[in-house]
Short mmCIF file of C-alpha atoms in Angstrom, two decimals:
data_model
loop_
_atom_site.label_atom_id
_atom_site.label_comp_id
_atom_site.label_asym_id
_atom_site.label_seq_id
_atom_site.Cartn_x
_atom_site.Cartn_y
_atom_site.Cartn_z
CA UNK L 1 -19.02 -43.94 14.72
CA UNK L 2 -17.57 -40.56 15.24
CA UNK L 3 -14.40 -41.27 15.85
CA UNK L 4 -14.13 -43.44 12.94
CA UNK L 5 -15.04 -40.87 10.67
CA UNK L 6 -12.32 -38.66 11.98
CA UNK L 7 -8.60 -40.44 11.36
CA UNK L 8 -9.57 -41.51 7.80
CA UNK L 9 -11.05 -37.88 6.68
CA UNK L 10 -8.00 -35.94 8.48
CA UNK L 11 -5.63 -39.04 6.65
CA UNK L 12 -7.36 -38.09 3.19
CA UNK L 13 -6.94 -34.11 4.01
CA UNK L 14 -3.08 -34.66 5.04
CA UNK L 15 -2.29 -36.21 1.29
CA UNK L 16 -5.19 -34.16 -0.92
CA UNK L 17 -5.31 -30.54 0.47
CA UNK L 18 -5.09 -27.37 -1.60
CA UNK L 19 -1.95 -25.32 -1.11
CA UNK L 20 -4.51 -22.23 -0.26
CA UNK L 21 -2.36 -19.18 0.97
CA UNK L 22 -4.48 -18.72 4.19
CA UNK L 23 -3.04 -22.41 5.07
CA UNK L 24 0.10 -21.56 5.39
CA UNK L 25 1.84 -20.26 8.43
CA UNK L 26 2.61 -17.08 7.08
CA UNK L 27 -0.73 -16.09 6.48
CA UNK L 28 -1.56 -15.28 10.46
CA UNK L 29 -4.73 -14.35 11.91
CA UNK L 30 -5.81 -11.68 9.45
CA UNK L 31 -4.90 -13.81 6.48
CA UNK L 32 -7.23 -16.38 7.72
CA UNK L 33 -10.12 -13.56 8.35
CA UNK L 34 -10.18 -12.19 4.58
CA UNK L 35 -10.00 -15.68 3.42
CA UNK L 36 -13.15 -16.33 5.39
CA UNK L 37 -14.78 -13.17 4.35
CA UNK L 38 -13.85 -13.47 0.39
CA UNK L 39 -14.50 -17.33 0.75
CA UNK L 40 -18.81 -16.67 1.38
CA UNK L 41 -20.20 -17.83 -1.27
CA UNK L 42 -17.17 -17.32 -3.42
CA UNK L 43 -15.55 -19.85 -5.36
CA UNK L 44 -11.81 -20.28 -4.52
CA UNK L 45 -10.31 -19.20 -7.70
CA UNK L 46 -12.09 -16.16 -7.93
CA UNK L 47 -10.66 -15.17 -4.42
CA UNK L 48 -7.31 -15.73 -5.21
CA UNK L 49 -5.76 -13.07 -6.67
CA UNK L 50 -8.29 -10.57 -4.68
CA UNK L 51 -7.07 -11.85 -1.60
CA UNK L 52 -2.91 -11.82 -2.99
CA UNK L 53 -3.37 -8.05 -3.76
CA UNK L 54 -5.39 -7.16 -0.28
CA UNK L 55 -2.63 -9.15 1.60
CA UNK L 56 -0.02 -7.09 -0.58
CA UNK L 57 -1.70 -3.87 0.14
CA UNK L 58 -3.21 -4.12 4.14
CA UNK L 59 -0.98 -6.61 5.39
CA UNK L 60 -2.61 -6.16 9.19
CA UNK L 61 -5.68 -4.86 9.97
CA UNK L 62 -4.19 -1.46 11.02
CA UNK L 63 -3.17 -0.53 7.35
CA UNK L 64 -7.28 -1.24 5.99
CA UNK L 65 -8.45 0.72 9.04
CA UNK L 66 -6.17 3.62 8.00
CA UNK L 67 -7.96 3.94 4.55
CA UNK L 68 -11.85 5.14 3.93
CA UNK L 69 -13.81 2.30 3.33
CA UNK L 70 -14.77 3.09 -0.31
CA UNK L 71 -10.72 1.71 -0.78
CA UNK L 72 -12.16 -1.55 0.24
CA UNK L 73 -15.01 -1.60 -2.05
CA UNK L 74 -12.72 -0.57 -4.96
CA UNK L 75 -10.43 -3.61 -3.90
CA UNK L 76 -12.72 -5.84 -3.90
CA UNK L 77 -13.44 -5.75 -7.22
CA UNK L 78 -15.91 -8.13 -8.54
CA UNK L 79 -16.25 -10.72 -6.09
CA UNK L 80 -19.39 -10.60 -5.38
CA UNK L 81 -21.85 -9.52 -2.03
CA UNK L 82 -19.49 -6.12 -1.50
CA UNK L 83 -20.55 -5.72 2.02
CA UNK L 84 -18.88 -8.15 3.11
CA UNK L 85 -15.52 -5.63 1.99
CA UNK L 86 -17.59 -2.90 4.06
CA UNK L 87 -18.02 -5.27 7.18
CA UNK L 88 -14.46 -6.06 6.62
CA UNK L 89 -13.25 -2.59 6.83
CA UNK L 90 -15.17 -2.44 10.15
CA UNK L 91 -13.90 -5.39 11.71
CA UNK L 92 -10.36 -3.86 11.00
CA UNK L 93 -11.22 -0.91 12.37
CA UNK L 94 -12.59 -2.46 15.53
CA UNK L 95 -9.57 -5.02 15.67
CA UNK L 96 -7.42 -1.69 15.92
CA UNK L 97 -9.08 0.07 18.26
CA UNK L 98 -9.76 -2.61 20.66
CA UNK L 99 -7.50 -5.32 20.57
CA UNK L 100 -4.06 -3.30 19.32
CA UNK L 101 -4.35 -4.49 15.75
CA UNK L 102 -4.45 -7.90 16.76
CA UNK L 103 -7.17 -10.16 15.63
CA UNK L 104 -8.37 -11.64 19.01
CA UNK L 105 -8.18 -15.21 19.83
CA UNK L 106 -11.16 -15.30 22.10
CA UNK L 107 -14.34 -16.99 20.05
CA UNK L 108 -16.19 -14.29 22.18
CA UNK L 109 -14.31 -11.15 21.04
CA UNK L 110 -13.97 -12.04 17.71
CA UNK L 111 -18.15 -12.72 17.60
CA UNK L 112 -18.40 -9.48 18.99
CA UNK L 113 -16.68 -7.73 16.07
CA UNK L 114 -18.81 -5.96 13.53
CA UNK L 115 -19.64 -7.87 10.44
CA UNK L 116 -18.36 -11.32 12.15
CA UNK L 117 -21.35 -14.04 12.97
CA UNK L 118 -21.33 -17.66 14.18
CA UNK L 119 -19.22 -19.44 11.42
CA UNK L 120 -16.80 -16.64 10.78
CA UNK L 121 -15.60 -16.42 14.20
CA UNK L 122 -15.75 -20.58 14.52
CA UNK L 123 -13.80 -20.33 11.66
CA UNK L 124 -11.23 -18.23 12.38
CA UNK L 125 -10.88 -19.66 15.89
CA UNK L 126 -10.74 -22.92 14.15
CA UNK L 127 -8.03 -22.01 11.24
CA UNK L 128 -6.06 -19.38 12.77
CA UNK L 129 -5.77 -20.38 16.52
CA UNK L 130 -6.30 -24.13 16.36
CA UNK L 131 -9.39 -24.17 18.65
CA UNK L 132 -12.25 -26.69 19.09
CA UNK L 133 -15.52 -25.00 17.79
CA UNK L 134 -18.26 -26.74 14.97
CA UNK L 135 -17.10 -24.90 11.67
CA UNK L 136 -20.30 -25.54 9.78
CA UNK L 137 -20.14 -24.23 6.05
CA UNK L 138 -22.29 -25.49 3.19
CA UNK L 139 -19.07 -28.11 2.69
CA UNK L 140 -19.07 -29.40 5.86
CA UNK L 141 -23.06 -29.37 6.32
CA UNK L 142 -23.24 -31.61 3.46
CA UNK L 143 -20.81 -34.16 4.51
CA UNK L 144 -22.26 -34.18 7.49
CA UNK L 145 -26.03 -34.70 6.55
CA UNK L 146 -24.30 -37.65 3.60
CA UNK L 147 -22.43 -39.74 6.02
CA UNK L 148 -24.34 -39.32 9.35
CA UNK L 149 -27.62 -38.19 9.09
CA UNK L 150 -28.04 -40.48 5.52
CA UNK L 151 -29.85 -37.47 3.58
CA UNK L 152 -28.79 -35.97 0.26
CA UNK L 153 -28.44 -32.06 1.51
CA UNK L 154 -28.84 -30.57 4.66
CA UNK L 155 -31.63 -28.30 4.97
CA UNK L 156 -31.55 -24.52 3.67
CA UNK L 157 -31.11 -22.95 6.73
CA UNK L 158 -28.49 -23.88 9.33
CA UNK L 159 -30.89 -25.90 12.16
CA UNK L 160 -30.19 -26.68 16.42
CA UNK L 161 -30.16 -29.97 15.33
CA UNK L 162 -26.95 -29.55 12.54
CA UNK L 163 -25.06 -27.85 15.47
CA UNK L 164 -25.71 -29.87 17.39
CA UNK L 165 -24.73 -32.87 15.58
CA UNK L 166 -21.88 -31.23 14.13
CA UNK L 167 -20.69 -30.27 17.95
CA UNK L 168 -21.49 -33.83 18.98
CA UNK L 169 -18.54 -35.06 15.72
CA UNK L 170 -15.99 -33.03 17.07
CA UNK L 171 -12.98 -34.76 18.38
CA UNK L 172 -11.86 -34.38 21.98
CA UNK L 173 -8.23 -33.11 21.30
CA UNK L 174 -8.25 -29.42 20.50
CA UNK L 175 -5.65 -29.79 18.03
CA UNK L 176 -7.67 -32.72 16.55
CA UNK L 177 -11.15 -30.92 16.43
CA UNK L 178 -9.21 -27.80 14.25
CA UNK L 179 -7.92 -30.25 11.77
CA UNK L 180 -11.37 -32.10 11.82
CA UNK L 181 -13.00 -28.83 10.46
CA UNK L 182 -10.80 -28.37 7.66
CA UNK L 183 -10.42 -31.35 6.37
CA UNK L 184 -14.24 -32.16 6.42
CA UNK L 185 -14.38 -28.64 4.58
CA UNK L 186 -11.69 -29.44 2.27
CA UNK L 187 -14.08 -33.03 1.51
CA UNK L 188 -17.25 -31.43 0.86
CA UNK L 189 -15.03 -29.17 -1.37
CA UNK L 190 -13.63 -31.90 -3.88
CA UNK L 191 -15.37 -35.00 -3.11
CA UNK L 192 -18.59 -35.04 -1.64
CA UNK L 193 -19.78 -32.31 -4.08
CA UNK L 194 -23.45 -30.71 -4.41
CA UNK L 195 -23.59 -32.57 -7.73
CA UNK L 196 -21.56 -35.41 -9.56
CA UNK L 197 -20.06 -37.02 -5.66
CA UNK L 198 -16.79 -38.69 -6.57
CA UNK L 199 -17.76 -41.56 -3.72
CA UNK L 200 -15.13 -44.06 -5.21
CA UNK L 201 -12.25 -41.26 -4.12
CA UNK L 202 -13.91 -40.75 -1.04
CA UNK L 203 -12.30 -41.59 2.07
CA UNK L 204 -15.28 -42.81 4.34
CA UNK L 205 -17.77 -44.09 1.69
CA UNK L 206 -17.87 -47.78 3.32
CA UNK L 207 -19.29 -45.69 6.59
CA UNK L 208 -21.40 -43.23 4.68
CA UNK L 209 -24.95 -43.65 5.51
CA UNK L 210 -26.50 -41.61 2.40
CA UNK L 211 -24.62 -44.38 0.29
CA UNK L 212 -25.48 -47.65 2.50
CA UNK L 213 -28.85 -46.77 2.07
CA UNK L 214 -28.97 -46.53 -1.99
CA UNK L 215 -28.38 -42.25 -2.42
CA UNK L 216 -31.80 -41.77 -1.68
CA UNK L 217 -33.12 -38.66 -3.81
CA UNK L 218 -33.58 -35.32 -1.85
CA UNK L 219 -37.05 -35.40 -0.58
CA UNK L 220 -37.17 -32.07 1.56
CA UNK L 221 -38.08 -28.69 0.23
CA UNK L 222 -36.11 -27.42 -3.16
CA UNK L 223 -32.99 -26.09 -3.13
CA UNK L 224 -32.40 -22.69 -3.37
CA UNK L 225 -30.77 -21.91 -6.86
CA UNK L 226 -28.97 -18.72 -7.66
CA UNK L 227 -29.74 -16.38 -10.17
CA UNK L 228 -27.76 -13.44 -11.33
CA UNK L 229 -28.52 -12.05 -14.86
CA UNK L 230 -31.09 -9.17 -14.76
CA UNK L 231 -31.44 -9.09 -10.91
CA UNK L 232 -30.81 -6.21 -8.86
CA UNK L 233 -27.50 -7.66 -7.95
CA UNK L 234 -26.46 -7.44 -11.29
CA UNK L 235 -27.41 -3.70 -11.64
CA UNK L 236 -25.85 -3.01 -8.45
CA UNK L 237 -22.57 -4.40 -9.66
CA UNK L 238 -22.84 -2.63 -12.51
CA UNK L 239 -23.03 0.59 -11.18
CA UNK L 240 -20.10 -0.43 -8.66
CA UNK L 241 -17.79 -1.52 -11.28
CA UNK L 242 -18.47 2.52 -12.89
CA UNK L 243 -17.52 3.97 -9.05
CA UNK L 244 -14.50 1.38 -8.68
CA UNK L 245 -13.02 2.54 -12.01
CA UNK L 246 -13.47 6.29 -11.25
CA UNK L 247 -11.72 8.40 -8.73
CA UNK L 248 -13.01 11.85 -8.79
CA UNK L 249 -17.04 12.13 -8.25
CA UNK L 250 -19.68 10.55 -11.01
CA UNK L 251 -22.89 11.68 -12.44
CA UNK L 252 -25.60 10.53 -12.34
CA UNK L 253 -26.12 10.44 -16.05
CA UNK L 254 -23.28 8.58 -16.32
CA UNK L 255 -24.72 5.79 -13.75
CA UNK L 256 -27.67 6.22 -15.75
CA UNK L 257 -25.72 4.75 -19.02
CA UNK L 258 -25.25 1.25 -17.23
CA UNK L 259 -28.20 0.08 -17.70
CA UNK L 260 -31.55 0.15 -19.81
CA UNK L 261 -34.45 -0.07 -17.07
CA UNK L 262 -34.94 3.10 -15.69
CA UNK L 263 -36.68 1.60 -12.19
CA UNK L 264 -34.70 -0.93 -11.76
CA UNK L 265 -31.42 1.11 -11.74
CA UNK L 266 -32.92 3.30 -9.35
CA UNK L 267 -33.80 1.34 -6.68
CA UNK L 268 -30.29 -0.97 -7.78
CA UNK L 269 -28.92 2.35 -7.10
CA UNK L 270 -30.69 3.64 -3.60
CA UNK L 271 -30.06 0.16 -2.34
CA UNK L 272 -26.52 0.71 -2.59
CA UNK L 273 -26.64 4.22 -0.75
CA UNK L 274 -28.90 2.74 2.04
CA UNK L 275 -26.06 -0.22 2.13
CA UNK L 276 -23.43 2.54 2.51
CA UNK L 277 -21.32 1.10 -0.30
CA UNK L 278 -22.04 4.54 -2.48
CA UNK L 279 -22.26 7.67 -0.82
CA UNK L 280 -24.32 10.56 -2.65
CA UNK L 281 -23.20 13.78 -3.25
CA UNK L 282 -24.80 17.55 -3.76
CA UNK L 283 -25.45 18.62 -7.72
CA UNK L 284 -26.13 14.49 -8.65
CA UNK L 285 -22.67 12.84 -7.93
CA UNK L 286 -22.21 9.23 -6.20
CA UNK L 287 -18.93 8.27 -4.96
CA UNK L 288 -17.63 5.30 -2.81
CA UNK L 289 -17.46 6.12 1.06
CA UNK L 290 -14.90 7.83 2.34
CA UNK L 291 -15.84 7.43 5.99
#
């Protein structure tokens, strides 16, 4: 069955892909790598121009190592989960220092950088260097669980048994297995949504097990939904957004403005130091990191 899935889903991806910027050949290695660190849990659009203006501004990572990592906070901007622009810093940094600027092709090197785990290194393996690896993202999980396993959604947690399955789909052909990965992303993506499937556009819904046996309703533990307003993470953006905007030192009673709940923006705030996305200052002043 595996191999049938693969010509018609690669067939759909050559004539529906996105023209995404980290696609295209100019892009490199490092394009690919802050597409796949701005992509996590990120919607596309929002990434866009983010990832334009970092491309414009740190073309390799040699020119983000050069800067202090608060820069790459304040580019970030408000995508979302701003560690990731830490961990990103640090992965340029290490790409500089030990592999000449280069981002390494080795799936071993590249796990080994700081910030990188399973499916970022897959990834960029995967996308940049056209190797064979399982590229599981929430996309590609979900296809996967539809049309082979016959189930609704894969589970909440990335199991042995997904990668094992998913390195059991993978085409032989190196070259194959890369395009495999991104076109069963780029399906998950547009057609084989979370919500609202479009199975009449889809490519292998006469194979797809979850629809041969009747869409059977989700019967394993709830799905995770996300919240945002009044959460911590909203407070911690807030305060962000105030050190982004500012370059000279702020006070605290300034951070204190941003929001109402006293406790709250506290430990909003001291979760950020501990994060090492604000660094705090003598006489009450924050500031983004400078090293």
């Amino acid at each position: 069955m595996t191999e049938k899935l693969h010509a018609p889903v690669i067939a759909w991806f050559d004539a529906h892909a996105r023209d995404l910027p980290w696609r295209r050949p100019e892009a490199g290695p490092w394009g690919v790598m802050v597409s796949e660190f701005m992509l996590q849990q990120t919607p596309v659009n929002r990434v866009l121009p983010v990832y334009e203006e970092w491309l414009g501004r740190w073309p390799r990572p040699a020119d983000l190592a050069k800067e202090a990592p608060g820069e790459a906070v304040r580019a970030w901007g408000r995508l979302g989960y701003p560690r990731r622009a830490l961990r990103l810093h640090g992965a340029a940094v290490a790409i500089t220092e030990r592999h000449g600027g280069d981002v390494p092709t080795d799936h071993a090197q590249l796990l080994a950088l700081p910030g990188i785990g399973e499916y970022t290194a897959a990834a960029v393996a995967s996308f940049a260097y056209g190797q064979r690896h399982p590229v599981l993202d929430t996309n590609v999980r979900r296809v996967i669980a539809r049309a082979v396993t016959g189930v609704q959604y894969p589970p909440n947690a990335t199991t042995a048994a997904e990668r094992r399955l998913a390195r059991e789909l993978l085409p032989e052909d190196e070259r194959t297995a890369a395009r495999w990965a991104a076109a069963s992303m780029e399906l998950g993506a547009l057609v084989c949504t979370a919500k609202n499937e479009g199975c009449g556009r889809c490519p292998i819904a006469g194979q797809c097990a979850w629809r041969l046996a009747g869409k059977p309703e989700h019967s394993g533990p709830p799905r995770r939904g996300q919240t945002y307003a009044g959460t911590d993470r909203q407070v911690r953006g807030k305060l962000l957004a105030v050190l982004r905007e500012a370059h000279t030192p702020v006070p605290q009673a300034v951070l204190d403005r941003v929001w109402h709940e006293p406790v709250q923006r506290a430990r909003a705030l001291d979760g950020l130091v501990a994060d090492g996305l604000v660094e705090p200052l003598p006489g009450g002043l924050y500031r983004l990191p400078l090293g």
